[in-house]
Coordinates of C-alpha atoms and ligand atoms in Angstrom, one line a residue:
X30 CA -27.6 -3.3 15.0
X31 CA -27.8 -4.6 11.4
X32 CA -25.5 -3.4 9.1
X33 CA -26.5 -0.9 6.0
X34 CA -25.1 -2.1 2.4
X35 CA -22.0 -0.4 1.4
X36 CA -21.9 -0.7 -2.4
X37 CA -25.7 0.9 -3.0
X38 CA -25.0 1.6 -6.5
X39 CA -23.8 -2.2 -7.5
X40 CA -27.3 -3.4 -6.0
X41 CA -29.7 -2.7 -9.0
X42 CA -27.4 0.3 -10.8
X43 CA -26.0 0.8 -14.1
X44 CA -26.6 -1.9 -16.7
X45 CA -23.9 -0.8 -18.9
X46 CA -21.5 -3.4 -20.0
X47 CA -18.6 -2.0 -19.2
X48 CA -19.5 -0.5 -15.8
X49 CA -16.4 -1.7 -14.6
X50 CA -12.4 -2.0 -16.6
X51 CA -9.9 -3.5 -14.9
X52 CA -6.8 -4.1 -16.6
X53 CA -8.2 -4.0 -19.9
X54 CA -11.0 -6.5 -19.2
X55 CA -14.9 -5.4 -18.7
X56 CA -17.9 -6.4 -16.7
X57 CA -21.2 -5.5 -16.2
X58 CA -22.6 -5.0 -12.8
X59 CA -24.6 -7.8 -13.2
X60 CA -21.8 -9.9 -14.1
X61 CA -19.6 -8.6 -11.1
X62 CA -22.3 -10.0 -8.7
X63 CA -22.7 -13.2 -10.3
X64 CA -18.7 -13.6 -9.8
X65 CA -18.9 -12.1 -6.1
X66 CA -22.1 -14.5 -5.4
X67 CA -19.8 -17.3 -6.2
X68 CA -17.1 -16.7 -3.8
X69 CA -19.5 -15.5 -1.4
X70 CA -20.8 -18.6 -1.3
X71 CA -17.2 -20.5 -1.4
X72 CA -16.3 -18.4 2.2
X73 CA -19.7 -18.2 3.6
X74 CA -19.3 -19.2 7.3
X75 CA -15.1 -18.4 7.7
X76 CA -13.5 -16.3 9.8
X77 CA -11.8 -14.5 7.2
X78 CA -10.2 -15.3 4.0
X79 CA -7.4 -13.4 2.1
X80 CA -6.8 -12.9 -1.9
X81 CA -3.9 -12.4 -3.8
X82 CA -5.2 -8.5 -5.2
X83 CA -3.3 -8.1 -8.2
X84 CA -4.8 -5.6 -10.4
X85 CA -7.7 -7.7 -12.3
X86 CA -11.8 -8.4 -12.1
X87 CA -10.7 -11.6 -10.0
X88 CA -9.7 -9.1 -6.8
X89 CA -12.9 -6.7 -7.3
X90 CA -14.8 -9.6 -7.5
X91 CA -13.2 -11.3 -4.3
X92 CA -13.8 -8.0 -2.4
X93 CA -17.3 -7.6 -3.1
X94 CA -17.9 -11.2 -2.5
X95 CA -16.4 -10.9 1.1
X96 CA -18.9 -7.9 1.8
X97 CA -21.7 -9.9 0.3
X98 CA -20.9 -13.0 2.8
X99 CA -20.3 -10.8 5.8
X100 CA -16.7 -12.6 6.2
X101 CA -13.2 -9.9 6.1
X102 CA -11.2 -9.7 3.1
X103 CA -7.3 -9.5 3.9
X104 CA -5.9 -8.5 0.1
X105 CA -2.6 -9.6 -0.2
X106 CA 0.4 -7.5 -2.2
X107 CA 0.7 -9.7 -5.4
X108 CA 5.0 -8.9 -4.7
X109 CA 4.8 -9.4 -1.7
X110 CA 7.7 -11.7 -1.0
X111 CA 7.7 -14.9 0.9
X112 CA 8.3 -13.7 4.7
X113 CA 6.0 -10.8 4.3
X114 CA 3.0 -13.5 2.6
X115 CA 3.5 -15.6 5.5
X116 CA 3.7 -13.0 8.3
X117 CA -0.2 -11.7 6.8
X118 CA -1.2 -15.3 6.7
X119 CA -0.5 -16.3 9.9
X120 CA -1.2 -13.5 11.7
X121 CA -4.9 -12.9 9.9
X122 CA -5.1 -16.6 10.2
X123 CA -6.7 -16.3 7.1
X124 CA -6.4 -18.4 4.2
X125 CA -5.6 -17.9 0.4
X126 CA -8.6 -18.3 -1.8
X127 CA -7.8 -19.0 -5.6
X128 CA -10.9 -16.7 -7.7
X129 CA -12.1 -17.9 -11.3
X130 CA -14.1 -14.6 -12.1
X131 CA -16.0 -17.4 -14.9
X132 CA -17.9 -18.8 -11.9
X133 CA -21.1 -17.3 -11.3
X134 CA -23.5 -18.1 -8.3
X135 CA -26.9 -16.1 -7.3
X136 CA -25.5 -16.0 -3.6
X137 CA -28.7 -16.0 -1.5
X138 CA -27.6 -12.2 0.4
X139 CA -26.9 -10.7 -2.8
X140 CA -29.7 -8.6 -3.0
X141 CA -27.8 -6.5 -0.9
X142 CA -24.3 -6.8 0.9
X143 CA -25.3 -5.8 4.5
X144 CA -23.5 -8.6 5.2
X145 CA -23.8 -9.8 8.7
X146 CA -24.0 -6.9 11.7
X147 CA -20.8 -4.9 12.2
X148 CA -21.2 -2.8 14.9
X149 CA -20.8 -3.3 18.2
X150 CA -17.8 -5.8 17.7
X151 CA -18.5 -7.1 14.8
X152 CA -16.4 -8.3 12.3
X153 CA -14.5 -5.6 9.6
X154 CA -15.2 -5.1 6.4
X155 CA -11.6 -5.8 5.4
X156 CA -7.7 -6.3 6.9
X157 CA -5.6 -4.2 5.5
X158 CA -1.7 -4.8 6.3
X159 CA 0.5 -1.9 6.7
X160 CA 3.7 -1.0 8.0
X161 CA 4.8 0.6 11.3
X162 CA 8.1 2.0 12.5
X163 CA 9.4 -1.5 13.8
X164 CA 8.4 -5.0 13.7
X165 CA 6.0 -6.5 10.9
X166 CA 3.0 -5.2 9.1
X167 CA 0.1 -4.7 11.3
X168 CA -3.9 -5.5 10.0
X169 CA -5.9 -2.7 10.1
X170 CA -9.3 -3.6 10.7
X171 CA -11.8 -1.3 9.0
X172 CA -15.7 -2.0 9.6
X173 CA -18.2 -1.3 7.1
X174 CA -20.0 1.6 8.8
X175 CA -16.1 3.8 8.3
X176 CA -15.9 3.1 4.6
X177 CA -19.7 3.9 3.7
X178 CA -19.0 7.1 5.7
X179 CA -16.0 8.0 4.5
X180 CA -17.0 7.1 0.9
X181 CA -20.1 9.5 1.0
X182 CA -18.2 12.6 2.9
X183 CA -15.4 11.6 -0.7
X184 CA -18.5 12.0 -3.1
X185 CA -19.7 15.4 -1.6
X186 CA -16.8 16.8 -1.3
X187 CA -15.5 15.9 -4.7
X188 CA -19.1 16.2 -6.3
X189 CA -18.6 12.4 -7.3
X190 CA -21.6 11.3 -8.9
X191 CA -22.7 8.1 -11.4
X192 CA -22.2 10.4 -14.4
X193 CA -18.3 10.4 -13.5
X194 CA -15.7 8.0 -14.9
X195 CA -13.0 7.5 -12.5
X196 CA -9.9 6.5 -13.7
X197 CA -6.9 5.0 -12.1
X198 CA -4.1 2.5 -12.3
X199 CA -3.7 2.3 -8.1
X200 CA -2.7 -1.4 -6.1
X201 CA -5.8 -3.1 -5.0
X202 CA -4.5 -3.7 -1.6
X203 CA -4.5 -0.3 0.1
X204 CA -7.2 2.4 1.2
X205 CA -6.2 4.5 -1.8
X206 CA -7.0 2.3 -4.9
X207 CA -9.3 -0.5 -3.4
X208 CA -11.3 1.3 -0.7
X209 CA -11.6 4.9 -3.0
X210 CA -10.8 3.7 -6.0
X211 CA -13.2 0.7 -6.5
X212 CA -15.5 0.2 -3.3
X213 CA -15.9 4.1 -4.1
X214 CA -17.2 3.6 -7.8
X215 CA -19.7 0.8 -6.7
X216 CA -21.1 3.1 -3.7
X217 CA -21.2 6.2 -6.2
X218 CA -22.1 4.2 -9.4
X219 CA -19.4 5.8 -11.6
X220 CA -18.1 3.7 -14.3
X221 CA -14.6 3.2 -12.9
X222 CA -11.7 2.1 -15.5
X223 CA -8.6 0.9 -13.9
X224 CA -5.4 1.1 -16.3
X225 CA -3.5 -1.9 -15.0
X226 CA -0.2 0.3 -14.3
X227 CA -0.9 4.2 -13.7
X228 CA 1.2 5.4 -16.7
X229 CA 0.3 8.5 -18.2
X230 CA 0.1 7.2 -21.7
X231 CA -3.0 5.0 -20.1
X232 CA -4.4 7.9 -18.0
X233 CA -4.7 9.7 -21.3
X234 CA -6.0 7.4 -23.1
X235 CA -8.8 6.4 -20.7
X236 CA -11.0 9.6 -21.0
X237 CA -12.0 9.8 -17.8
X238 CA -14.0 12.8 -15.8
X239 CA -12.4 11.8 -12.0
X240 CA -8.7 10.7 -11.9
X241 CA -6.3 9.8 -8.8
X242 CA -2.8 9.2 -8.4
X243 CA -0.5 9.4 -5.9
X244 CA 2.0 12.0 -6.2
X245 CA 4.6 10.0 -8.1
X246 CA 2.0 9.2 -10.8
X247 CA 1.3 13.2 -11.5
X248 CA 5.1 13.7 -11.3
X249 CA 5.4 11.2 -14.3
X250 CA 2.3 12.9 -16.0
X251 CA 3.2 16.2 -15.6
X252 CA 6.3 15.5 -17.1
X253 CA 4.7 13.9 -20.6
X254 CA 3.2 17.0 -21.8
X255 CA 0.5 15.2 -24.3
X256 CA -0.6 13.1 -22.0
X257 CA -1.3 15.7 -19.2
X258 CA -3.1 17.9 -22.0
X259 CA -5.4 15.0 -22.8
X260 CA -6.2 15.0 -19.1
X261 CA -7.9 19.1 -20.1
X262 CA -11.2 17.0 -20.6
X263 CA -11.6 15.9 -17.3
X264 CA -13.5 17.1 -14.4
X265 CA -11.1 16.7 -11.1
X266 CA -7.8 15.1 -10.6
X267 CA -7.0 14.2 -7.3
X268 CA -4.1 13.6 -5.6
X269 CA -3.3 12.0 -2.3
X270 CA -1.0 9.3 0.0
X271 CA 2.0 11.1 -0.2
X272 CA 2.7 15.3 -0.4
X273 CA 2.6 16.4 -3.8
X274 CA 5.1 18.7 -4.8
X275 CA 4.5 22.4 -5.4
X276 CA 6.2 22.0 -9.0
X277 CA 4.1 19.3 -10.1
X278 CA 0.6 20.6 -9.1
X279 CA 2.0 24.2 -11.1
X280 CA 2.7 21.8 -13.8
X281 CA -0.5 20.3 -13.9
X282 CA -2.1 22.9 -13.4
X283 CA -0.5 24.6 -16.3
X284 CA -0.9 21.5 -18.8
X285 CA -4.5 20.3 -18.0
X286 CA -6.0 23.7 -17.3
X287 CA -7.3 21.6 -13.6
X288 CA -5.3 22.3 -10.2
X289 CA -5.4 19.4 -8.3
X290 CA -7.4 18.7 -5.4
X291 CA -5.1 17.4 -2.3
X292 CA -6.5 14.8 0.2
X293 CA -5.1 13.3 2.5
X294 CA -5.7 9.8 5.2
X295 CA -4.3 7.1 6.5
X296 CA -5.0 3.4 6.0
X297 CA -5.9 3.4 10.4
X298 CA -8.1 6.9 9.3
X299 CA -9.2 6.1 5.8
X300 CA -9.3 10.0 4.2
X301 CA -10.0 12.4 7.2
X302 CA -8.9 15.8 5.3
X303 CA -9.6 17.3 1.6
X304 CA -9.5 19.9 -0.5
X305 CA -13.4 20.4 -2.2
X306 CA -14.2 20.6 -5.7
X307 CA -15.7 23.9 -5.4
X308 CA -13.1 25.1 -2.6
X309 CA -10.0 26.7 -2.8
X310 CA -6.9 24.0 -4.1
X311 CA -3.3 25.6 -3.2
X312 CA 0.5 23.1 -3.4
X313 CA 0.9 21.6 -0.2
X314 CA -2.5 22.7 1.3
X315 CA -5.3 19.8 1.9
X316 CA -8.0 21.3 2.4
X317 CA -10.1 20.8 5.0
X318 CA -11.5 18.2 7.6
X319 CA -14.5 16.0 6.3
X320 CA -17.7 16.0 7.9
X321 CA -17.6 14.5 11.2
X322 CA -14.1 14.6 11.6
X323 CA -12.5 16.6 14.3
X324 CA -8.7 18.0 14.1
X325 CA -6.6 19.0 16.2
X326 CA -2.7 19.8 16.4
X327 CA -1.0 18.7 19.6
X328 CA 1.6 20.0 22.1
X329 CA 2.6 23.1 20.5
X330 CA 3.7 26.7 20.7
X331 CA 3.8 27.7 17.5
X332 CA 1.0 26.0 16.3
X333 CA 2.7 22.8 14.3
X334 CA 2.6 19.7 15.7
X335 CA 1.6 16.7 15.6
X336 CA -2.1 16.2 13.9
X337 CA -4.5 14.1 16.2
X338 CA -8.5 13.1 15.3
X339 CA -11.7 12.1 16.1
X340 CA -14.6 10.9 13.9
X341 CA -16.1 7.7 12.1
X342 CA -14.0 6.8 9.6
X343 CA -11.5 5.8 12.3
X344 CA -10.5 2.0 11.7
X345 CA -11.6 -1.0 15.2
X346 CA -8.2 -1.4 15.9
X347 CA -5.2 -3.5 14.8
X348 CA -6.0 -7.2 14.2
X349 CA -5.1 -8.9 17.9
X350 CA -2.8 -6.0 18.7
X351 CA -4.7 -4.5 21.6
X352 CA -1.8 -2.4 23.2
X353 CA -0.4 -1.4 19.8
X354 CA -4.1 -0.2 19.3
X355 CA -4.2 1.7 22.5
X356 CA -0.8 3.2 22.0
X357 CA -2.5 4.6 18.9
X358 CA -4.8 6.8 20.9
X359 CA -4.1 9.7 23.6
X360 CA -5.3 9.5 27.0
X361 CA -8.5 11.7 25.8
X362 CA -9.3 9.4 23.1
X363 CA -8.0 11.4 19.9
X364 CA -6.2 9.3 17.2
X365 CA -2.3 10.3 17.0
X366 CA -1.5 9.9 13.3
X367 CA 2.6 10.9 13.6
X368 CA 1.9 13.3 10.8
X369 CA 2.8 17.3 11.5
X370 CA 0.6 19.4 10.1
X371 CA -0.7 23.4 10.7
X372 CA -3.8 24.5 10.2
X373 CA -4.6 28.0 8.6
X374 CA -6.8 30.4 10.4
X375 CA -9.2 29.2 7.3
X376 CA -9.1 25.9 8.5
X377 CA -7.2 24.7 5.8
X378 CA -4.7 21.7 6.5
X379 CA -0.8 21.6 5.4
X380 CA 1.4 18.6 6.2
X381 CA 4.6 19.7 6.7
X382 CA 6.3 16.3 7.8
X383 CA 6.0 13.2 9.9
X384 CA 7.3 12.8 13.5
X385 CA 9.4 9.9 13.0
X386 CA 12.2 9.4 10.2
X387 CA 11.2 5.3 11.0
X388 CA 8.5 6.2 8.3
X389 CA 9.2 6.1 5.1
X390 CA 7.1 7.0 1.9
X391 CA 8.1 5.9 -1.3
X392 CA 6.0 6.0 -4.4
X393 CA 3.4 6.1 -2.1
X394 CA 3.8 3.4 -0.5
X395 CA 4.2 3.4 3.4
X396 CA 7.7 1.3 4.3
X397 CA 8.5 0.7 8.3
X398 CA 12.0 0.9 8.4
X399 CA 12.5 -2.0 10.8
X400 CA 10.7 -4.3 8.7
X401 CA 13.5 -3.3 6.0
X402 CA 16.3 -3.5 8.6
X403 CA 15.4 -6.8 10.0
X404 CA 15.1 -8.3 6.3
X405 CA 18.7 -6.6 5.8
X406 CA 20.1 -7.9 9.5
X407 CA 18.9 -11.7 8.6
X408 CA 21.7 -11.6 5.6
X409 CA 24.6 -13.5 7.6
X410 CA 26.9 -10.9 6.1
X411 CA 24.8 -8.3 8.1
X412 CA 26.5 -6.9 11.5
X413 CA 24.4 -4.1 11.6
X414 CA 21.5 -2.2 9.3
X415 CA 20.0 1.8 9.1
X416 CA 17.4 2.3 6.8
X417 CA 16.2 5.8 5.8
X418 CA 14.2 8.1 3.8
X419 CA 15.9 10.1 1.5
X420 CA 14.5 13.3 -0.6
X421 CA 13.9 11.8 -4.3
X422 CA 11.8 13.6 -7.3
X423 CA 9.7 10.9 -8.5
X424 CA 9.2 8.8 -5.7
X425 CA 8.8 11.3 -2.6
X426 CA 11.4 9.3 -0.8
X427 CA 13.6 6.7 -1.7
X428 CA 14.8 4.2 0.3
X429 CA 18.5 4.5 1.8
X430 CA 19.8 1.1 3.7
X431 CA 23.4 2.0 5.4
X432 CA 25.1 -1.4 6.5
X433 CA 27.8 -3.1 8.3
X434 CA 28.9 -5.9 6.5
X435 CA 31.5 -7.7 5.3
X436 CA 32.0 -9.6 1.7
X437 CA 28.6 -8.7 0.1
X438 CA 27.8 -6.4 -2.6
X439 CA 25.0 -3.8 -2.3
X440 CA 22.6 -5.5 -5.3
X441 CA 23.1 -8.6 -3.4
X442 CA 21.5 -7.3 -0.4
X443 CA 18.3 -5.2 -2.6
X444 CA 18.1 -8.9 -4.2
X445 CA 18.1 -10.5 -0.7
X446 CA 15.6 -7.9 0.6
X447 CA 13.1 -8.5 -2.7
X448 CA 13.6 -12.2 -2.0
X449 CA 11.9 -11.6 1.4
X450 CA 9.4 -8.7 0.9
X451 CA 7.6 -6.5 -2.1
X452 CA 9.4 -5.0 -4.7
X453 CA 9.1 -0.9 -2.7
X454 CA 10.6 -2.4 0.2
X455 CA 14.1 -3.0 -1.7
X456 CA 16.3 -0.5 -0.5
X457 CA 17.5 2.1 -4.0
X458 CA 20.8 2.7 -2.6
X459 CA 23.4 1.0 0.3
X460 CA 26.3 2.3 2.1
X461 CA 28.5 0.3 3.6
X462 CA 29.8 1.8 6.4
X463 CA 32.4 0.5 9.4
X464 CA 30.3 1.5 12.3
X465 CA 26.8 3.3 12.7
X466 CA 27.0 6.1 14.9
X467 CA 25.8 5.8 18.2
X468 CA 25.4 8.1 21.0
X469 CA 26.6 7.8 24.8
X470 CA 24.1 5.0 25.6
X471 CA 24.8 2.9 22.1
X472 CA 21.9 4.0 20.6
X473 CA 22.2 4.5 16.8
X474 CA 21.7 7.6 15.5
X475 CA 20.2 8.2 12.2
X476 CA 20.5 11.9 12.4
X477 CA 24.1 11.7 12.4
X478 CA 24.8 9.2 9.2
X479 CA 27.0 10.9 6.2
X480 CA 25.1 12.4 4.0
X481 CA 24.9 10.3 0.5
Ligands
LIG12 C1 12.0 -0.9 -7.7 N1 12.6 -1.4 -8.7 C2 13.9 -1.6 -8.4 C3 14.1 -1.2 -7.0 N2 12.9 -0.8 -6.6 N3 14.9 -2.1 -9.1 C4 16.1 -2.2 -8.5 N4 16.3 -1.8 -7.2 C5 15.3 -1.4 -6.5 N5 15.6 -1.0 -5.2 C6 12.1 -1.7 -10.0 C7 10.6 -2.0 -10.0 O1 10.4 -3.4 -9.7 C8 10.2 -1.6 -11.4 O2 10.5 -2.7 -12.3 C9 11.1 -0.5 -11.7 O3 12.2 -0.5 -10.8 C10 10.4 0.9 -11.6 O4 10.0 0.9 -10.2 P1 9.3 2.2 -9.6 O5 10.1 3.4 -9.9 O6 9.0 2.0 -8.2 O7 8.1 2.5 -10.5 P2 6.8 1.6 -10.6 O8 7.0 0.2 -10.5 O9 6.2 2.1 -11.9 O10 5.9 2.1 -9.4 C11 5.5 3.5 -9.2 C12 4.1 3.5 -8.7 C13 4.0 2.6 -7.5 C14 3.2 3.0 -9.8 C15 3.7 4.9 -8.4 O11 4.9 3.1 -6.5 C16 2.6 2.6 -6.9 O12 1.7 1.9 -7.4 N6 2.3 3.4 -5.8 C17 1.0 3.5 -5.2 C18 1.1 3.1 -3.7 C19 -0.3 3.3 -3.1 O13 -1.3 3.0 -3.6 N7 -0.3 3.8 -1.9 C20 -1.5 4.1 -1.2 C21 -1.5 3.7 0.2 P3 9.5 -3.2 -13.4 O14 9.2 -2.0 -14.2 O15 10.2 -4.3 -14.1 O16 8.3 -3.6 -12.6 S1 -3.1 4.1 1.0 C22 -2.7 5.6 1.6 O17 -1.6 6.1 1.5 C23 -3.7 6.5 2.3 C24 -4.9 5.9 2.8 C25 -4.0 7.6 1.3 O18 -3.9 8.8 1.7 O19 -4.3 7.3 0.1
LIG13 P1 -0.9 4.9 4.6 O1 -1.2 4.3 5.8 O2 -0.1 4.1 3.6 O3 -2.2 5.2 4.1 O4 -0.1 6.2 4.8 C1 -0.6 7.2 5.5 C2 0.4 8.4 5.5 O5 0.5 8.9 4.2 C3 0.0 9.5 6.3 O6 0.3 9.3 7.7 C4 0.8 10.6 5.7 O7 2.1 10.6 6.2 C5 0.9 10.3 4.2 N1 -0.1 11.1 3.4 C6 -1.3 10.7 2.9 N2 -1.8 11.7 2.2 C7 -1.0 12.7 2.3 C8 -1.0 14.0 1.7 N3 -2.0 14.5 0.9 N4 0.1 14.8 2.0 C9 1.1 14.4 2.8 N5 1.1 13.2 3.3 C10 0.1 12.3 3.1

């Protein structure tokens, strides 16, 4: 089965000159497909090839060229330190491609990016790597047929259409600001402005009619009063990846005159669940399940529990992982996300937690605790390492590393940890502690570490 282009609005859409910001610099549409047309032509033929997605035209332009060549993008984190680089490397087997966004090529596919066929086994779209509750990041593999999908259900639910600006300031490496937050704007045909950084001075001063942020972003606008009352101009602001606070979305609500719409995914899902743009928007509620997507919450009396789905946004499976893929699944084929969520008799979603503490959320960013613990346990002063999630305003969670060790000092080990992996994996805070507690078998327990 061929394949259907994904980014339908790059492919003879807007002809503005500044259809596309990134960081403060601009291209044309036109422009963006000469740059893509050149590196599709560079990785025409491989099996994959990854980028270095910092925040700049270079990344959107790798991206698109990797959809117009039919070969999978793995973005890498800019930060991400050396073991992490390595570990997506190797395991992708994929290699780093240097872009020069000056190079232009009329790639022969570039009339559209249907890319070669992706169904039936095919190759994905892109790799994305993200954490689990032990071990190393896993690649997500996420096929062209889920993101077009997901992408439209986005557009009708949040009435996204070419006359919209989006603005945002989100890492090109994730669902939320790469597969939403550019991929989006060339399927819709919005102009799309990304701010570099998501500070709220830059939010403000984008004038933009769409804006999203993860919940640590509105915290920080919310709390600059002007630049929350510039944001009275736009249309939606949406927020998402994390749960955003009840006192934030009153605060936004209050400042910008908008209440914020709440969505919610994961990167295995892409967004399965959202609030509408003309539907009901409550704190802590997320609206309801996109089209084609079925919910349902499992094992339960008292009707929270875990949140399972169904639908075809769902991702082909971790990247040579086939057990860790299956483990994903129940025996009936639903996907179990290890989020607990009720469901109103209105249908409307809340997330009221995850089932495992091993998950941490910080910023937005999803952090595997193990992959924090075994960075901290390959210090040689390291006997023995807990990391956990802790409650924090601004960043959801911050992360809380207790250790065993002897004749180190705490910003030695966040320095030894950076040196290793990205900068939102460095533990905030260490404890040193003389044992961890354990139970009968010599399990440890992180339920029973002091509190901080
Ligand atoms: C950080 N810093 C530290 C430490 N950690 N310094 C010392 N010790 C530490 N442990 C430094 C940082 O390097 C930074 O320095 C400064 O402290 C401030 O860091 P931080 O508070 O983290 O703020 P930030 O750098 O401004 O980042 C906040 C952020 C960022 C912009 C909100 O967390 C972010 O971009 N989050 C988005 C994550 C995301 O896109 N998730 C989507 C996943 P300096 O200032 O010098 O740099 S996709 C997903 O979840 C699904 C599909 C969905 O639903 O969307
Ligand atoms: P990631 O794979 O980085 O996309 O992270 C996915 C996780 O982010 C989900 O399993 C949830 O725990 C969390 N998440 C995403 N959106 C929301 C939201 N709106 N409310 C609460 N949690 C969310």
């Amino acid at each position: 089965m061929a394949s259907v282009p994904l980014l339908t609005a790059l492919h003879g859409g807007s002809d503005r000159p500044d259809a596309l910001r990134v960081d403060g610099r601009a291209c044309s549409y036109e422009e963006l497909l000469g740059a893509a047309g050149a590196v599709a032509r560079r990785v025409s033929g491989r099996e994959a090839f990854a980028v270095e997605a910092g925040a700049s035209l270079e990344t959107v332009a790798a991206v698109v060229g990797g959809l117009l060549a039919g070969v999978p993008v793995v973005p890498v984190a800019p930060d991400a330190g050396p073991d992490e680089r390595a570990h997506v490397l190797r395991d992708s087997g994929a290699e780093l491609l240097p872009v020069d966004f000056a190079e232009r090529a009329d790639f022969s596919a570039a009339v559209d990016d249907a890319g070669e066929p992706d169904a039936g086994g095919g190759r994905p779209a892109l790799v994305l790597y993200t954490s689990g509750t032990t071990g190393p990041p896993k690649g997500v593999m996420l096929s062209r047929a889920a993101i077009a999908e997901d992408l439209d259900a986005l557009a009708r639910a949040w009435e996204w259409t070419a006359d919209d600006t989006l603005v945002h300031g989100l890492p090109l490496f994730h669902v939320h600001g790469l597969v939403l937050g550019v991929l989006g704007a060339l399927r819709v045909g919005s102009r799309l402005v990304h701010t570099g950084r998501p500070t709220p001075a830059a939010y403000a001063a984008a004038g933009g009619s769409l804006y999203f942020g993860v919940p640590t972003v509105w915290h920080r606008v919310a709390r600059e009063e002007a630049a929350a009352r510039a944001l009275s101009g736009a249309r939606l602001l949406v927020s998402g990846s994390a749960p955003l606070p009840s006192p934030v979305f009153a605060s936004l609500a209050e400042l910008t005159g908008h209440e914020p719409v709440e969505r919610y995914g994961m990167t295995e899902t892409l967004i399965t669940v959202s609030a509408r743009a003309d539907g009901p928007r409550a704190p802590g509620a997320v609206g309801v399940p996109l089209p084609g997507i079925a919910t349902r919450i499992a094992e339960s009396a008292d009707g929270i529990g875990e949140l399972q789905l169904t639908g075809p946004t769902l991702f082909d499976g971790y990247l040579g992982r086939p057990e860790a893929t299956a483990a994903a699944y129940t025996d009936d084929g639903w996907f179990r996300t290890g989020d607990i969520a009720a469901i109103d008799p209105d249908g409307t979603h809340r997330i009221v937690g995850r089932a495992s503490t091993d998950l941490i959320k910080s910023g937005g960013y999803r952090i595997g605790a193990g992959e924090v613990e075994n960075a901290l346990l390959a210090h040689p002063a390291v006997r023995e390492a807990a990391v956990v999630g802790a409650p924090h305003t601004d960043l959801g969670q911050e992360i809380v590393a207790y250790v065993v060790a002897d004749g180190v000092s705490a910003s030695e080990l966040t320095d030894f940890v950076a040196s290793r992996l990205s900068v939102h994996k460095r533990p905030r805070q260490v404890r040193f502690l003389g044992e961890l507690p354990r139970n009968a078998m010599g399990k440890p327990q992180k339920r029973l570490l002091p509190p901080l």
